[in-house]
Amino acid sequence: MSESKEFKKKLEKYGNKYEEEVQEMLILTGENLGGACSLTRGIWIPSANFLAGADTESGEINSGEGELFWLAEEKDRDGWIFDLEPLTIYHIKCRKRKAEKNKENANLLLNKYMLVEVVGRNLQNEGLLNVLSDYRKPVFIEDGQCGRFELERAYGCFSAVLPWNGGECNVSLDYDGKDIETAKKALAAFKEIYADIARWDRDFRDFAARKLTELANDWQGDNDFDSEDEDSCAGTPGGGATISEENFSNRILISEFSIDEDGEYTVYYDDDDMFCGHVILVTGSLKEGMTSAEIAG
């Protein structure tokens, strides 16, 4: 790790959130690795999830899913110091997060640790290997109307590619990681939309057009659309003619649809280069209707 004074100061302060005792355990990493949030300029908090923990001596499973956190500097971005790999068994040293006095937040801190050292890599442990075997088993939700949705554990959803108004759309059902009923409720909400797909799709596109057509025209005016410039976006067809709401609505094409158990959804549309390749998002819920349209990505 870095020897800089600033890093040591931040490390000491950050460590105050965790118990002084350093404990050892075996862990099976999950698939959510490599992410980091900024603590302060040049110093990051990387994190990694694990699917289960085991005792280093007995090998018995002693904890369920959890998370590891640590500090790193900008120069450590390649591998974030520990070079953790997904779905791999490690022997680690760590410090448990201190108990939270606020009962409302107490459960949020369960099984969270500060990673101190990686002692061993690519290990074998029967209990953790059984967890890995179960994790890799495919899980499906079958539906007579929409077909088969498969669990995508790394993304916390069940997904399927479904026909959509003559094309295809990737549909994701939110899943809380524990109770498959959450995804089934999301499916029930989605089926209300899918039963009248032509109307809903038109309403989504028309809503996006009402909200974003003016912005699309601003984008066309702000870009120099040189046909010989490979870096410019395609822009408006027809020599820079103004985009109408009808034209906007007809040009965008759905790519993804996600929904949760409460019927809250996000619809993703390709922008046909009106925003230089940015995705168009329409969000809302069955209860409240469409609430926003924006560009992202």
GROMACS .gro file of C-alpha atoms in nm, residues 14 16-19 23 50 63-69 95-114 178:
model
   35
   14TYR     CA    1  -1.153   0.523   0.796
   16ASN     CA    2  -1.218   0.386   1.315
   17LYS     CA    3  -1.544   0.255   1.165
   18TYR     CA    4  -1.423  -0.101   1.220
   19GLU     CA    5  -1.333  -0.314   1.522
   23GLN     CA    6  -0.985  -1.183   1.231
   50PHE     CA    7  -1.865  -1.238  -0.107
   63SER     CA    8  -2.151  -1.647   0.757
   64GLY     CA    9  -2.366  -1.567   0.459
   65GLU     CA   10  -2.326  -1.296   0.200
   66GLY     CA   11  -2.118  -0.994   0.290
   67GLU     CA   12  -1.900  -0.711   0.165
   68LEU     CA   13  -1.535  -0.611   0.190
   69PHE     CA   14  -1.407  -0.253   0.180
   95ARG     CA   15  -1.186  -0.619   1.064
   96LYS     CA   16  -1.560  -0.630   1.125
   97ARG     CA   17  -1.767  -0.313   1.093
   98LYS     CA   18  -1.862  -0.169   1.432
   99ALA     CA   19  -2.219  -0.213   1.550
  100GLU     CA   20  -2.455   0.072   1.461
  101LYS     CA   21  -2.636   0.236   1.753
  102ASN     CA   22  -2.915   0.348   1.522
  103LYS     CA   23  -3.138   0.039   1.500
  104GLU     CA   24  -3.277   0.147   1.164
  105ASN     CA   25  -2.930   0.121   1.009
  106ALA     CA   26  -2.802  -0.175   1.211
  107ASN     CA   27  -2.899  -0.441   0.956
  108LEU     CA   28  -2.728  -0.248   0.677
  109LEU     CA   29  -2.391  -0.307   0.843
  110LEU     CA   30  -2.423  -0.681   0.897
  111ASN     CA   31  -2.137  -0.884   0.748
  112LYS     CA   32  -1.934  -0.584   0.635
  113TYR     CA   33  -1.558  -0.591   0.682
  114MET     CA   34  -1.245  -0.389   0.616
  178LYS     CA   35  -3.342  -1.379  -0.153
   0.00000   0.00000   0.00000
